[in-house]
Coordinates of C-alpha atoms and ligand atoms in Angstrom, one line a residue:
M2 CA 31.3 -14.3 -16.2
S3 CA 28.5 -11.8 -16.0
D4 CA 29.2 -8.4 -14.3
V5 CA 25.5 -8.0 -13.4
P6 CA 25.3 -7.7 -9.6
T7 CA 23.0 -10.0 -7.7
F8 CA 21.6 -10.6 -4.3
L9 CA 20.0 -13.7 -2.9
L10 CA 16.2 -13.7 -2.4
D11 CA 15.2 -16.8 -0.4
G12 CA 18.3 -18.4 -1.8
E13 CA 17.8 -17.5 -5.4
P14 CA 20.0 -15.0 -7.2
V15 CA 18.3 -11.8 -8.3
P16 CA 20.1 -9.5 -10.7
F17 CA 19.7 -5.7 -10.2
V18 CA 20.7 -2.4 -11.7
P19 CA 22.5 -0.2 -9.2
G20 CA 20.0 2.2 -7.7
Q21 CA 17.1 -0.3 -7.7
T22 CA 15.5 -1.2 -4.5
I23 CA 15.0 -4.8 -3.4
I24 CA 11.4 -4.8 -4.4
Q25 CA 12.0 -3.3 -7.8
A26 CA 14.7 -5.9 -8.6
A27 CA 12.6 -8.7 -7.2
L28 CA 9.5 -7.8 -9.1
A29 CA 11.5 -7.2 -12.3
A30 CA 12.9 -10.7 -12.0
G31 CA 9.5 -12.2 -11.4
H32 CA 9.6 -12.7 -7.7
Y33 CA 6.6 -11.4 -5.6
I34 CA 7.1 -9.5 -2.4
P35 CA 3.8 -8.6 -0.9
H36 CA 3.2 -4.8 -0.8
L37 CA 0.5 -2.2 -0.5
C38 CA 1.9 1.3 -0.6
Y39 CA 4.6 0.7 -3.2
H40 CA 3.8 1.8 -6.7
P41 CA 6.3 1.7 -9.6
E42 CA 5.5 5.2 -10.7
F43 CA 6.0 6.9 -7.3
K44 CA 8.9 7.4 -5.0
P45 CA 8.5 4.8 -2.2
H46 CA 7.8 6.1 1.3
G47 CA 7.6 2.8 3.2
S48 CA 4.4 3.4 5.2
C49 CA 2.5 0.1 5.1
R50 CA 5.3 -2.3 6.2
V51 CA 3.8 -5.2 4.3
C52 CA 6.9 -5.5 2.2
M53 CA 9.2 -6.0 5.1
V54 CA 12.0 -8.5 4.5
R55 CA 15.1 -9.6 6.4
V56 CA 18.3 -8.3 4.8
N57 CA 21.4 -10.1 6.2
G58 CA 19.2 -10.8 9.3
H59 CA 17.9 -7.3 9.8
M60 CA 14.2 -6.3 9.2
A61 CA 13.9 -3.7 6.4
P62 CA 11.2 -2.5 4.1
S63 CA 12.1 -3.8 0.6
C64 CA 10.5 -0.8 -1.1
T65 CA 13.0 1.7 0.4
T66 CA 16.0 -0.5 0.8
P67 CA 18.6 -0.4 -2.0
A68 CA 19.6 -3.7 -3.5
R69 CA 23.2 -4.5 -2.7
A70 CA 25.5 -7.2 -4.3
G71 CA 25.8 -10.2 -2.1
S72 CA 23.0 -9.4 0.3
E73 CA 21.0 -12.3 1.6
V74 CA 17.3 -11.4 1.7
Q75 CA 14.6 -13.5 3.2
N76 CA 11.0 -12.8 2.0
R77 CA 8.8 -15.8 2.3
T78 CA 9.4 -16.9 5.9
E79 CA 6.6 -17.8 8.4
E80 CA 7.8 -14.9 10.6
L81 CA 7.4 -12.3 7.8
D82 CA 4.2 -13.7 6.5
E83 CA 2.7 -13.7 10.0
L84 CA 3.7 -10.0 10.3
R85 CA 2.0 -9.3 7.0
R86 CA -1.2 -11.2 8.0
T87 CA -1.3 -9.0 11.2
L88 CA -0.8 -5.8 9.2
V89 CA -3.5 -6.7 6.7
Q90 CA -5.9 -7.7 9.4
M91 CA -5.3 -4.4 11.2
L92 CA -6.2 -2.5 8.0
F93 CA -9.4 -4.6 7.7
V94 CA -10.6 -4.0 11.2
E95 CA -9.5 -0.3 11.4
G96 CA -11.6 0.5 8.3
N97 CA -15.0 -0.7 7.0
H98 CA -14.2 -2.9 4.1
F99 CA -17.3 -4.5 2.8
C100 CA -15.8 -6.4 -0.2
P101 CA -19.0 -8.0 -1.6
S102 CA -20.6 -4.6 -2.1
C103 CA -17.4 -2.7 -3.3
E104 CA -17.1 -2.1 -7.0
K105 CA -13.3 -2.5 -6.7
S106 CA -13.7 -6.1 -5.5
G107 CA -11.6 -8.4 -7.7
N108 CA -9.2 -5.5 -8.5
C109 CA -8.2 -4.4 -5.0
L110 CA -4.7 -4.7 -3.7
L111 CA -5.8 -5.1 -0.1
Q112 CA -8.1 -7.9 -1.0
A113 CA -5.4 -9.5 -3.2
V114 CA -2.7 -9.4 -0.5
A115 CA -5.2 -10.8 2.0
Y116 CA -6.1 -13.7 -0.2
E117 CA -2.4 -14.3 -1.0
Q118 CA -1.6 -14.4 2.7
G119 CA -4.6 -16.7 3.5
V120 CA -6.4 -14.0 5.6
L121 CA -10.0 -15.2 5.3
A122 CA -11.2 -14.3 8.8
M123 CA -10.1 -11.8 11.4
D124 CA -8.4 -12.7 14.7
L125 CA -8.7 -9.0 15.7
D126 CA -11.9 -7.2 16.8
Y127 CA -13.5 -4.9 14.2
L128 CA -13.5 -1.3 15.3
F129 CA -16.3 -0.2 13.0
P130 CA -15.1 3.4 12.9
N131 CA -17.6 6.1 12.0
R132 CA -16.2 7.3 8.6
P133 CA -18.1 9.5 6.2
V134 CA -18.8 9.1 2.5
D135 CA -18.5 12.2 0.4
G136 CA -21.1 12.3 -2.3
S137 CA -20.8 16.0 -3.0
H138 CA -19.0 15.7 -6.4
P139 CA -21.1 15.2 -9.6
D140 CA -18.7 12.6 -11.0
L141 CA -16.9 11.0 -8.0
L142 CA -18.0 9.3 -4.8
L143 CA -15.3 9.3 -2.1
D144 CA -15.6 6.5 0.4
F145 CA -13.3 7.1 3.4
N146 CA -14.3 3.7 4.9
R147 CA -12.0 1.9 2.4
C148 CA -8.8 3.9 2.9
I149 CA -5.6 2.0 3.8
L150 CA -3.5 5.2 4.2
C151 CA -1.1 4.3 1.4
E152 CA -0.9 8.0 0.5
L153 CA -0.9 7.2 -3.2
C154 CA -3.7 9.7 -3.9
V155 CA -2.0 12.3 -1.8
R156 CA 1.3 11.8 -3.7
A157 CA -0.4 11.6 -7.1
S158 CA -2.5 14.7 -6.6
A159 CA 0.5 16.7 -5.5
E160 CA 3.2 15.3 -7.8
V161 CA 1.3 14.4 -11.0
D162 CA -2.0 16.4 -11.0
G163 CA -0.5 19.5 -9.3
K164 CA -3.6 20.0 -7.2
H165 CA -3.0 18.9 -3.6
V166 CA -6.6 17.6 -3.3
F167 CA -5.8 15.1 -0.5
A168 CA -3.8 15.0 2.7
L169 CA -3.6 12.8 5.8
A170 CA -4.5 14.2 9.3
G171 CA -4.2 12.7 12.8
R172 CA -1.8 10.1 14.2
G173 CA -1.9 6.4 15.0
V174 CA -5.4 4.9 14.8
T175 CA -6.9 8.4 14.3
K176 CA -4.8 9.0 11.2
H177 CA -7.2 9.5 8.3
L178 CA -7.5 10.9 4.8
I179 CA -9.0 14.3 4.3
V180 CA -9.9 16.5 1.4
D181 CA -7.8 19.6 1.4
A182 CA -10.6 22.1 1.0
E183 CA -11.9 24.5 3.6
S184 CA -15.3 22.7 3.5
G185 CA -13.6 19.3 3.4
R186 CA -15.9 18.4 0.5
L187 CA -14.7 17.0 -2.8
A188 CA -17.0 19.3 -4.7
D189 CA -15.0 22.3 -3.5
T190 CA -11.8 21.1 -5.2
D191 CA -10.8 21.0 -8.8
I192 CA -10.4 17.2 -8.9
A193 CA -11.4 15.5 -12.2
V194 CA -12.2 11.9 -12.9
T195 CA -9.2 11.6 -15.2
D196 CA -6.8 12.7 -12.4
K197 CA -4.0 10.3 -11.4
A198 CA -5.1 10.6 -7.8
V199 CA -8.4 9.0 -8.8
Q200 CA -6.8 6.3 -11.0
V201 CA -4.0 5.3 -8.6
C202 CA -6.1 4.2 -5.5
P203 CA -5.3 0.5 -4.9
V204 CA -8.5 0.0 -3.0
G205 CA -12.0 1.4 -3.5
V206 CA -11.8 4.8 -2.0
Ligands
FES323 FE1 7.0 -1.1 1.4 FE2 4.5 -0.3 1.9 S1 5.2 -1.4 0.2 S2 6.2 -0.2 3.2

């Protein structure tokens, strides 16, 4: 008998290495759990809630919850997918996502999760927030309209690039990405095109 511990994901056994989270083990075993702010190279911080599952009946983010032997995890249920559809729609209406004109279209995680979840039209009203575009940098255009607040650029800039170019400000619906310079302009930072913070954005910011 194998000593590899397993948990059940929608009834199927998933092996894991102790220390792995549910989403890490699931993805490694070829099972998809929808997610937005999880990235394999960064410590999860569980902000988007799209990866929520039920673990032994309790709601938990699969990106921050450790895999445990014998757990019963539900992922693809109508209840959880409905929650994901609502979260994805909230991101669409709280920002300005004009997919047809975005160069990240076709390679965008928000778009991919929306398609996967069958979100083709919004049940919520668009807020059309007034968000700026920063064209101050000679090599980079920063479009705040597309931000989904995953904080990957914040984390990458601090942890990998060692520059702290980005931060989040505000709370709730007013929470937004800022450039951490006195002027607030990208040109007044030492960001470079090759920075991890630039590469890691899952949408088109
Ligand atoms: Fe788990 Fe975002 S991927 S909370």
